[in-house]
Short mmCIF file of C-alpha atoms in Angstrom, two decimals:
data_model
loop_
_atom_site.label_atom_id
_atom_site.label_comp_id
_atom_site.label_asym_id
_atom_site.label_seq_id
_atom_site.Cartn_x
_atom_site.Cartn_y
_atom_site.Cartn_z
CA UNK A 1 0.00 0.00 0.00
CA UNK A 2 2.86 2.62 0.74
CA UNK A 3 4.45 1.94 -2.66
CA UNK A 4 1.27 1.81 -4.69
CA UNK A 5 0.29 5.51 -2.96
CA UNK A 6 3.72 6.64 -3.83
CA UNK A 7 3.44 5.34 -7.51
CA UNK A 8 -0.28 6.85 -7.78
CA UNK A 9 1.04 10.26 -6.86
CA UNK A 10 4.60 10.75 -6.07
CA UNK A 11 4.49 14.40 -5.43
CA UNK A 12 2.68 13.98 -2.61
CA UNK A 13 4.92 14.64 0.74
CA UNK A 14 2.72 12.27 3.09
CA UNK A 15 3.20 9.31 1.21
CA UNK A 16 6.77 9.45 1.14
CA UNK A 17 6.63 9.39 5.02
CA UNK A 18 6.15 6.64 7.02
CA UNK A 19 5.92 6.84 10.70
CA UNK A 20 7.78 3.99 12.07
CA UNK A 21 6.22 4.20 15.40
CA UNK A 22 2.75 3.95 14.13
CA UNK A 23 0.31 0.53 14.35
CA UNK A 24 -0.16 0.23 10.63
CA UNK A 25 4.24 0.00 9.90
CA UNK A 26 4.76 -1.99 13.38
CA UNK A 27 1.96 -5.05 11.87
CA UNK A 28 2.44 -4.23 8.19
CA UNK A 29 6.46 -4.08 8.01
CA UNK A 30 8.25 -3.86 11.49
CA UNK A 31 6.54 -7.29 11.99
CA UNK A 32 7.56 -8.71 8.26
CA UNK A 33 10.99 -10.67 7.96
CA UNK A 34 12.99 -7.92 5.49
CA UNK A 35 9.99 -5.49 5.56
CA UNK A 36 12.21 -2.70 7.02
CA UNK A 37 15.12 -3.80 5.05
CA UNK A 38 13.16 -3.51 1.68
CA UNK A 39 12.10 -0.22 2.15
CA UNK A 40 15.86 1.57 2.86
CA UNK A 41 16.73 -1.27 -0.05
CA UNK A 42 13.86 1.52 -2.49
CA UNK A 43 15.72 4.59 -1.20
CA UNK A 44 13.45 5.33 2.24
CA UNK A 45 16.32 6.81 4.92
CA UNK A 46 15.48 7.25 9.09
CA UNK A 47 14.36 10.59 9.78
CA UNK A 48 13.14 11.11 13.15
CA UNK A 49 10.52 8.93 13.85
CA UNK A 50 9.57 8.32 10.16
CA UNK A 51 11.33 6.76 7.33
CA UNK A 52 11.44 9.10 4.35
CA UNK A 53 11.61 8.44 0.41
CA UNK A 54 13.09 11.99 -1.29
CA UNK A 55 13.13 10.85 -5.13
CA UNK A 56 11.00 8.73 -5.68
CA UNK A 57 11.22 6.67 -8.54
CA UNK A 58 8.40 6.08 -10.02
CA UNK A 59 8.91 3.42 -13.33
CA UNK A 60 11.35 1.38 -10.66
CA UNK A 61 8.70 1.36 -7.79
CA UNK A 62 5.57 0.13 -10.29
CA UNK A 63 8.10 -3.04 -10.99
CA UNK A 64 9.14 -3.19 -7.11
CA UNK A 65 5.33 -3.11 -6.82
CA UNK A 66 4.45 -5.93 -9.65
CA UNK A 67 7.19 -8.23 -8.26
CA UNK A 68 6.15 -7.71 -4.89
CA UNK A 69 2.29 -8.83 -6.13
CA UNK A 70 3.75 -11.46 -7.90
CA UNK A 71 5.52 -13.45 -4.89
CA UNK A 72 2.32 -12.03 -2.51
CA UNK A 73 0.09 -14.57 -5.25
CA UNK A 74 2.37 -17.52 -4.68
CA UNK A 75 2.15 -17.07 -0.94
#
């Protein structure tokens, strides 16, 4: 859901920040083997309490997305 808000409208500054202290990361990612890992992997760096994306890259993030579905289906 973070990437796919991203990729539907990258200038946007609040989905580019994710607060890492909130419920929805800490069951969502925190709680995911790699979930942190993947998103500093896309670019997202610790500021604060919330892990920011700058530059988003938008064609690389619809095929982060796509693979990401794709594995989701065989789970």
């Amino acid at each position: 859901r973070y990437l796919d808000n991203i990729v539907k409208d990258p200038n946007e500054p609040k989905f580019r920040r994710i607060n890492t202290e909130g419920s929805a990361f800490q069951n969502r990612i925190a709680s995911a083997f790699g979930g942190r890992e993947l998103l500093e992997a896309i670019g997202f760096a610790q500021e604060g309490t919330f892990l920011v994306l700058e530059k988003p890259d938008v064609e690389e993030l619809k095929e982060i997305v796509k693979a990401l579905e794709k594995l989701s289906a065989q789970y």
